[in-house]
Short mmCIF file of C-alpha atoms in Angstrom, two decimals:
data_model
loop_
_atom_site.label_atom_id
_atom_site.label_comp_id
_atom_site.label_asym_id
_atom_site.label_seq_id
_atom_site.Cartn_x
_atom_site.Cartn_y
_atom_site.Cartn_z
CA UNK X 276 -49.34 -22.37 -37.58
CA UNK X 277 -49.91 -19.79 -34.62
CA UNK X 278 -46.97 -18.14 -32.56
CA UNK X 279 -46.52 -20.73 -30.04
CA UNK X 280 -46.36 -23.46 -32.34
CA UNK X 281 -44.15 -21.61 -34.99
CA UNK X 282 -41.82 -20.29 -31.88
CA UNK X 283 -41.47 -24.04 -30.91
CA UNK X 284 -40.57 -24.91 -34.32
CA UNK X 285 -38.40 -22.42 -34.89
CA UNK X 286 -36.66 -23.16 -31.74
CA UNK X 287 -36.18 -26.86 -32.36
CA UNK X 288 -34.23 -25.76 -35.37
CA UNK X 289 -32.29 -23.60 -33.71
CA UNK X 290 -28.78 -24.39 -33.27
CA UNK X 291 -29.27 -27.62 -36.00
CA UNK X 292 -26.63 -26.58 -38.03
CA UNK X 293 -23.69 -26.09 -35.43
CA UNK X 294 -24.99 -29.51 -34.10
CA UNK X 295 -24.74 -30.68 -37.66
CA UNK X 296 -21.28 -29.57 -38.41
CA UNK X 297 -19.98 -31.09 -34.71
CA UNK X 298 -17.21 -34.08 -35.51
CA UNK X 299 -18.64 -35.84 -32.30
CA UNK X 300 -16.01 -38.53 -32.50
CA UNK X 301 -13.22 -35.93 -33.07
CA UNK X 302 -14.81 -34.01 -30.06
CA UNK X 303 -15.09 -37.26 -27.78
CA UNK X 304 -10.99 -37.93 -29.00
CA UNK X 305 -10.50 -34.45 -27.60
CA UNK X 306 -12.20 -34.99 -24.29
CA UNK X 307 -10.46 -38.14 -23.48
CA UNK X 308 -7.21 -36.83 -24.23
CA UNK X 309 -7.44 -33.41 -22.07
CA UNK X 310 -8.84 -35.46 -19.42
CA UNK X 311 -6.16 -37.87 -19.71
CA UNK X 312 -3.39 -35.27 -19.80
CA UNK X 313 -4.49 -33.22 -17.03
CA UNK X 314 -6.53 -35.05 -14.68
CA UNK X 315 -5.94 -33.85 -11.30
CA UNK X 316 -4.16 -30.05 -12.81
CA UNK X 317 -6.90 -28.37 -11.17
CA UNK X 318 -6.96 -29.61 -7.70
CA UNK X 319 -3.04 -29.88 -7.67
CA UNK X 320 -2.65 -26.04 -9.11
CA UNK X 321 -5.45 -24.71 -6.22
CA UNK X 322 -3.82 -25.46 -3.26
CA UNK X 323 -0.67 -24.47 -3.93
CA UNK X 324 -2.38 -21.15 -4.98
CA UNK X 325 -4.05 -20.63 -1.93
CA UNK X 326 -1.16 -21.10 -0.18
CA UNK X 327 0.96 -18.64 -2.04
CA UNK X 328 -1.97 -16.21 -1.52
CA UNK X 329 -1.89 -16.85 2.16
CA UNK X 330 2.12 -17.16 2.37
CA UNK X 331 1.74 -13.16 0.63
CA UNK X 332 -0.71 -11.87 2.91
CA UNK X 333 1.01 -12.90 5.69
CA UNK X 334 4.14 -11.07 4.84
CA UNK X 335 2.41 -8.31 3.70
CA UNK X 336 0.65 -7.79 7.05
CA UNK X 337 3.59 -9.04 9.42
CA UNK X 338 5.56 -5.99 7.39
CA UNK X 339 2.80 -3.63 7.96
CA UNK X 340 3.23 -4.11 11.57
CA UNK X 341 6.91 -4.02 11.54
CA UNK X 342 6.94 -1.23 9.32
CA UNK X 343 4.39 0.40 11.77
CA UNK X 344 6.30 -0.42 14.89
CA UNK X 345 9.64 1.19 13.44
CA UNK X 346 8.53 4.65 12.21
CA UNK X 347 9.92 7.58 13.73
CA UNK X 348 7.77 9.45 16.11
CA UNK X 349 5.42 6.20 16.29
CA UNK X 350 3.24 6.36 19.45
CA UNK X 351 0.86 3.44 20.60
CA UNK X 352 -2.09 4.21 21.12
CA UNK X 353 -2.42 7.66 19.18
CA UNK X 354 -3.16 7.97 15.69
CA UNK X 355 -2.59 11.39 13.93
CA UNK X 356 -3.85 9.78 10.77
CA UNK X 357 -6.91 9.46 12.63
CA UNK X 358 -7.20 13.15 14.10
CA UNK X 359 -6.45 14.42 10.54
CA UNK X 360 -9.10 12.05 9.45
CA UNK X 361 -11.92 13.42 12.04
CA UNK X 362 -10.78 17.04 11.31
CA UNK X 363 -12.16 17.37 7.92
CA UNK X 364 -15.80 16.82 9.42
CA UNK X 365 -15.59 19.10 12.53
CA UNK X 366 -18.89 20.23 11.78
CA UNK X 367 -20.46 16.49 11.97
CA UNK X 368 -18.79 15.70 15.65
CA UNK X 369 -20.71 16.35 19.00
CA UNK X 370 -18.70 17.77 22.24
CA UNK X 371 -17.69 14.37 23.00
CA UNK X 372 -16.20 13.23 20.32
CA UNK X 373 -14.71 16.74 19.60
CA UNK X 374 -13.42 16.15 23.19
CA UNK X 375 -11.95 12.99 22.55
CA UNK X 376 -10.05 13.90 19.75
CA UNK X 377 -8.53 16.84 21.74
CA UNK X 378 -7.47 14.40 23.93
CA UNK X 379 -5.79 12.70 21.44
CA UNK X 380 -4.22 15.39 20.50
CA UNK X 381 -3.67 16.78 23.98
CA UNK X 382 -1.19 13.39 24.29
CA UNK X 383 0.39 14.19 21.12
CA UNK X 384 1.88 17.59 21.57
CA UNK X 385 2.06 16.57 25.39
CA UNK X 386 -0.20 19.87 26.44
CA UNK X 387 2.26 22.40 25.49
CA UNK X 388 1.22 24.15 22.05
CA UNK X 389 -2.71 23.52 22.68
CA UNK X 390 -4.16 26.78 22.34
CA UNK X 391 -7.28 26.85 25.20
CA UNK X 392 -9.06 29.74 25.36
CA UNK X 393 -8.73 32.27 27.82
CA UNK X 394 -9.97 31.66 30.80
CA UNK X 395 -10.83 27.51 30.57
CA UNK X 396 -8.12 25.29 32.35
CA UNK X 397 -10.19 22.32 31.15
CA UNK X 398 -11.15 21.02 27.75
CA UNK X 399 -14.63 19.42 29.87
CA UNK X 400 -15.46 23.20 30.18
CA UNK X 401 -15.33 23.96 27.06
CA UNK X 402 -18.66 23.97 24.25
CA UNK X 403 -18.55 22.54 21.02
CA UNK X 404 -17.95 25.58 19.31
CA UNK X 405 -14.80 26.04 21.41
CA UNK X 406 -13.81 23.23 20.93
CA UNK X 407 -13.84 23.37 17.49
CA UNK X 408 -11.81 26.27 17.22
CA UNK X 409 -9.06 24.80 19.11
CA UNK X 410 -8.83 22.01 16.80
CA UNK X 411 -8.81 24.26 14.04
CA UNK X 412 -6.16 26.45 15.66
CA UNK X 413 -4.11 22.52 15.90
CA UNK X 414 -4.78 21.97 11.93
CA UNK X 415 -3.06 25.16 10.98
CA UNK K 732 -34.34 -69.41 -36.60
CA UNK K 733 -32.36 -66.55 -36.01
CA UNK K 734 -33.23 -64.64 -32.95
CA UNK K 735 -33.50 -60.75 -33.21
CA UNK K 736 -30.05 -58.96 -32.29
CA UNK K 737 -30.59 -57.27 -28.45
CA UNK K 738 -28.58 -54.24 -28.69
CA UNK K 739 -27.89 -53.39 -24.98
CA UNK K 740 -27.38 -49.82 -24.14
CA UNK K 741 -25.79 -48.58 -21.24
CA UNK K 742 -27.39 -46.18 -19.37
CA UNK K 743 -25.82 -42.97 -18.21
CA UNK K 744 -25.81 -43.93 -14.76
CA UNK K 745 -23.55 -46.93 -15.54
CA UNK K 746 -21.56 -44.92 -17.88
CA UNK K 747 -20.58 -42.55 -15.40
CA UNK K 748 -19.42 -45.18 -13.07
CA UNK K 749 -17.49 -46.73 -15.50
CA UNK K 750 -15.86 -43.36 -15.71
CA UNK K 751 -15.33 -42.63 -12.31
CA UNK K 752 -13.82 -46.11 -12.26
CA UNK K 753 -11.16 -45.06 -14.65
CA UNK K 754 -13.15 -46.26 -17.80
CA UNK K 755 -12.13 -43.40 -21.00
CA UNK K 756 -14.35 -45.29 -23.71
CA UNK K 757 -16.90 -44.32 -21.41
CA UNK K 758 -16.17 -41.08 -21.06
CA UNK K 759 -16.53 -41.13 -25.02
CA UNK K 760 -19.94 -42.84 -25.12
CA UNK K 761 -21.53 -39.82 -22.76
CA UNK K 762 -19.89 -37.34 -25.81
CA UNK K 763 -21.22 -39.33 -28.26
CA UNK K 764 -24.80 -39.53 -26.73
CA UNK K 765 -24.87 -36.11 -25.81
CA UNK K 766 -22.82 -33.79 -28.09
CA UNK K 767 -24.77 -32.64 -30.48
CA UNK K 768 -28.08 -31.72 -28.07
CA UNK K 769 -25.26 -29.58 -26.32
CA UNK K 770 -24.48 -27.84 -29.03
CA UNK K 771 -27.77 -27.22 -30.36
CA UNK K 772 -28.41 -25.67 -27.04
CA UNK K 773 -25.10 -23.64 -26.69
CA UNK K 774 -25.45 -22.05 -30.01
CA UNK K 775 -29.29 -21.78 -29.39
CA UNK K 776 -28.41 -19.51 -26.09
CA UNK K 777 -25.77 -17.58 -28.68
CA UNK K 778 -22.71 -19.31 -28.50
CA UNK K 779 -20.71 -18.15 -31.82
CA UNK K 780 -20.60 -21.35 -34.38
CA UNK K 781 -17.05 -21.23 -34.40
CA UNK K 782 -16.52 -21.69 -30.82
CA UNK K 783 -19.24 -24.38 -29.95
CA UNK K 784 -16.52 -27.18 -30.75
CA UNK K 785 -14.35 -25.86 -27.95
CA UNK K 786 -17.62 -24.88 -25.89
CA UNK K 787 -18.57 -28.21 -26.15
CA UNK K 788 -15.81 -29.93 -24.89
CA UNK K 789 -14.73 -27.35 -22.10
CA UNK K 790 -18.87 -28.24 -20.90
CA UNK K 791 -17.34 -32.03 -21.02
CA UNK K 792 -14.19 -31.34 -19.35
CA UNK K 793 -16.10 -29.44 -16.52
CA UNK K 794 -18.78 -32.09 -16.36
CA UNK K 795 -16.54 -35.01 -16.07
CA UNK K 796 -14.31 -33.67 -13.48
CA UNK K 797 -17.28 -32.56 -10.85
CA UNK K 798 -19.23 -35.94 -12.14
CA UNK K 799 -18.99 -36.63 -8.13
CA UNK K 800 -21.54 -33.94 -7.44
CA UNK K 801 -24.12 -35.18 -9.87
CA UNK K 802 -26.85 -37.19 -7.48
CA UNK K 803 -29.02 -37.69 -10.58
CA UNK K 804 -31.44 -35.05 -9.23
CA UNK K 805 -32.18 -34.73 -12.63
CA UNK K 806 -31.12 -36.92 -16.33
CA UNK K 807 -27.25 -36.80 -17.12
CA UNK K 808 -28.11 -35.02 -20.26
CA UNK K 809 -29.95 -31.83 -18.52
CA UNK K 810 -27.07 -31.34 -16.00
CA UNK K 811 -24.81 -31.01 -18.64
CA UNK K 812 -26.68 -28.31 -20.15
CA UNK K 813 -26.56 -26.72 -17.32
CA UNK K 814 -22.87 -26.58 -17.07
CA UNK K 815 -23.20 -25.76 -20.71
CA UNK K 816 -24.62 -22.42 -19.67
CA UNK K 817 -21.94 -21.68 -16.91
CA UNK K 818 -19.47 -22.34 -19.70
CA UNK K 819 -21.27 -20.38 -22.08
CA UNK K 820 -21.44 -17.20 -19.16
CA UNK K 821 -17.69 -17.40 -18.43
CA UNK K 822 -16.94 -17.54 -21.94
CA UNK K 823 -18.97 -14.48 -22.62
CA UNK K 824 -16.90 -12.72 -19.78
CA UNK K 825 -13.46 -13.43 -21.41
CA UNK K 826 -14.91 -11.94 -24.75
CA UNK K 827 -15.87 -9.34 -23.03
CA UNK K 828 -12.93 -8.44 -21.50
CA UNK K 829 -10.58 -9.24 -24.53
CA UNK K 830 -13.59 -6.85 -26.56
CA UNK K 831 -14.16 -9.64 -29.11
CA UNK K 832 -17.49 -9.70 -30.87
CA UNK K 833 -18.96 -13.07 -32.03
CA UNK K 834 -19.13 -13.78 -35.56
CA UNK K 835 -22.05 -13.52 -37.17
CA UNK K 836 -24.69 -16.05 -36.74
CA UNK K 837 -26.07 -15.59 -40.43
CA UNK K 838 -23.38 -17.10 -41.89
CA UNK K 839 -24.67 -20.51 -42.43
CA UNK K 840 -24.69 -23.45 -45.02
CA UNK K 841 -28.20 -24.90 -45.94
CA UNK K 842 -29.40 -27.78 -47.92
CA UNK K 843 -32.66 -27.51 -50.07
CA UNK K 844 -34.77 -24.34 -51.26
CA UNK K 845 -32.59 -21.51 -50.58
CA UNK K 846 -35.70 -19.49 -50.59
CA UNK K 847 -37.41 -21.59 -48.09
CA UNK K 848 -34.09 -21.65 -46.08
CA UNK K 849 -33.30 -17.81 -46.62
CA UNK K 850 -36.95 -16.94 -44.68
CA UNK K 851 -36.04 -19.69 -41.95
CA UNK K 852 -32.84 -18.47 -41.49
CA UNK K 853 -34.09 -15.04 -40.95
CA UNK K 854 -36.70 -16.34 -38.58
CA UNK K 855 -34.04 -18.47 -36.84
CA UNK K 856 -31.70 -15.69 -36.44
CA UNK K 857 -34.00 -13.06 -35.09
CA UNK K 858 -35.12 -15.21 -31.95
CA UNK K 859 -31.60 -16.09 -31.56
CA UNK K 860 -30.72 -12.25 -31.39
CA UNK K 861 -33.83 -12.08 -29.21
CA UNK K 862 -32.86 -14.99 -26.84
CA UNK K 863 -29.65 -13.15 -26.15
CA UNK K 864 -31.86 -10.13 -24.83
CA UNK K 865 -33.57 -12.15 -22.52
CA UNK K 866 -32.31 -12.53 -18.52
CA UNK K 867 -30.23 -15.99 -18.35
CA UNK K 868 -33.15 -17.89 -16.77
CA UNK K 869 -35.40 -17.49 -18.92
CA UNK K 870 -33.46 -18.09 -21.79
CA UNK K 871 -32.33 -20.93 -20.58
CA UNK K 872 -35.82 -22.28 -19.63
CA UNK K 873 -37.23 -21.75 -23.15
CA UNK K 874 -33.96 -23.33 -24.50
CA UNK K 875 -34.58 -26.16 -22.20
CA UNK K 876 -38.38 -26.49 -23.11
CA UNK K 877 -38.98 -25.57 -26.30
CA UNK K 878 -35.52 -26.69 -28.10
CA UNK K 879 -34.71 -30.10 -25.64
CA UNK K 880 -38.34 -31.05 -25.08
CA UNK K 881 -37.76 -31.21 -21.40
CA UNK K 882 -40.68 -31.09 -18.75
CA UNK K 883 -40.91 -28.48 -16.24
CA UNK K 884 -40.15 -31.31 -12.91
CA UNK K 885 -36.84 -31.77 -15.09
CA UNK K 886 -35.79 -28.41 -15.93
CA UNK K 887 -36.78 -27.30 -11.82
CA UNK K 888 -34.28 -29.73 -10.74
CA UNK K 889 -31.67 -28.92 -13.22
CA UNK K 890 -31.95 -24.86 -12.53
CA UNK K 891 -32.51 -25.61 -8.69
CA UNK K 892 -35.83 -24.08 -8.88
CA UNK K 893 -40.07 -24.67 -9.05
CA UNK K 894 -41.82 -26.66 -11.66
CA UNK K 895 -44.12 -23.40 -10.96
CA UNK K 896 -41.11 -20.83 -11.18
CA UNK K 897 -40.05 -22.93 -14.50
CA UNK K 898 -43.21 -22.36 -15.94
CA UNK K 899 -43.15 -19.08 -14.96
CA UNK K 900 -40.18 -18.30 -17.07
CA UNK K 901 -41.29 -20.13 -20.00
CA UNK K 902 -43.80 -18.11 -20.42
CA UNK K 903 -42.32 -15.06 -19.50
CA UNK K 904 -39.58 -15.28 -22.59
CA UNK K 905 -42.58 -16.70 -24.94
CA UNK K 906 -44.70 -13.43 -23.93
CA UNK K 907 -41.57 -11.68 -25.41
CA UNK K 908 -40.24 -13.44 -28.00
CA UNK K 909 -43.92 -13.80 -29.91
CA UNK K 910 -43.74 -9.82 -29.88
CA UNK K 911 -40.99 -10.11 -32.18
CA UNK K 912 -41.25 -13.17 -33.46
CA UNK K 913 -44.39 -12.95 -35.87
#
């Protein structure tokens, strides 16, 4: 017998003797009776479950806006989060983007602790490097 | 003169009709025609022998209730195997998570030369260790070629794949089984 023929054998006998020991008519009993105790279960449990999970997320995310919308010191359309965020990566942000999250800031403290460098009335005139530092000197 | 006895038998196609029309006996029939080839294949692709009873009919339970999806793309029998492998997957999962192993395989009861039967066994359980090594697909390719006799047409529309690709895999997981199989 060479290997193919000896793997098919051995693969026709594989699994013989769990087949063997199988009470088919016990099994088929079995069958009948789950199916006939829970015919539709599935279909019924599903869409009540998908409800539920929508019914949650939609409190969840109505609260998070609530929640949002009552905080102290909440301001639309500024997010110190957001400043905090970009601050850790000063080094990765071009003058622009530095510039726009002065101006976030700017609105924040409402101009009046920003510390400009001498001599610049405006944050357009200022490099990146400067404007780094006065972000820095707002992290402190 | 008595004629012969005709012994009509339904086919599968008219047994699963008869089901969806609210028929259990024939619900039973399909078990009893196709039981046992299940489990041969489940505990071929290393189901543990003392859970192919449940395997078996969880495969039936699944098979029956999404028996409106079946377009006989392929025979009754080789769809069922198929779900017989999804079965088998997610029941691997939940042993997984609950960090059960499966018993071991060796344990079996033989009739005949015990000597004969001791070497078989030992043959038999190595490729069964090595079938669980191989990817899914090709596992269940051999399982479906070499254990059910199936042609390559059949088990391409049962795995939604080539006669080609089918091949392919067959002889892929004979490649490395015959390495260890010798």
């Amino acid at each position: 017998m060479n290997g193919d023929e000896r793997l098919e054998h051995l693969a026709k006998r594989l699994g013989n003797a769990a087949a063997a020991r199988l009470d088919v008519e016990a099994t088929a009993r079995k069958v009948v009776a789950r199916l006939r105790e829970q015919p539709a279960r599935r279909a019924s449990w599903i869409q009540p479950a998908w409800l539920r999970i929508a019914a949650a997320l939609v409190i969840m995310v109505g609260g998070a806006v609530v929640a949002s919308r009552l905080t102290p010191g909440h301001r639309p359309g500024v997010s110190p989060h957001a400043a905090h965020l970009v601050a850790d990566d000063l080094n990765d942000l071009s003058a622009d983007e530095l510039r726009d999250v002065l101006t976030s800031f700017d609105e924040l403290i409402n101009n009046d602790s920003v510390a400009v460098p001498e001599g610049s009335t405006d944050l357009r005139e200022l490099d990146a490097q400067q404007l780094r530092a006065v972000l820095r000197s707002l992290e402190g | 003169m008595a004629q012969p006895q005709v012994i009509s038998v339904a086919p599968d196609a008219a047994l699963i009709l008869a089901w969806q029309a609210g028929d259990e006996q024939a619900a039973a029939e399909l078990v009893g025609r196709h039981a046992r080839p299940l489990a041969r294949f489940l505990a071929g692709a290393g189901a543990p022998e003392a859970d192919v009873d449940d395997l078996v009919q969880e495969t039936f339970i699944r098979a029956f209730r999404s028996v409106d999806r079946f377009r006989g793309q392929c025979q009754f029998r080789t769809w069922l195997l198929t779900i017989g492998g999804n079965v088998l997957k997610d029941f691997g999962r939940r042993a997984a998570r609950r960090k059960v192993l499966p018993l071991d395989e060796g344990v079996r009861d033989w009739a005949g030369d015990p000597h004969e039967h001791a070497e078989a066994s030992e043959a038999e359980a190595l490729l069964a260790k090595c079938l669980k090594e191989l990817p899914r697909l090709q596992r269940e390719v051999f399982l479906l070629r070499a254990q059910q006799g199936l042609e390559y047409e059949e088990i391409a529309a049962a795995l939604a794949t080539t006669p080609g690709a089918a091949r392919v895999h067959y002889h892929h997981a004979v490649k490395r089984l015959k390495e260890i199989v010798k």
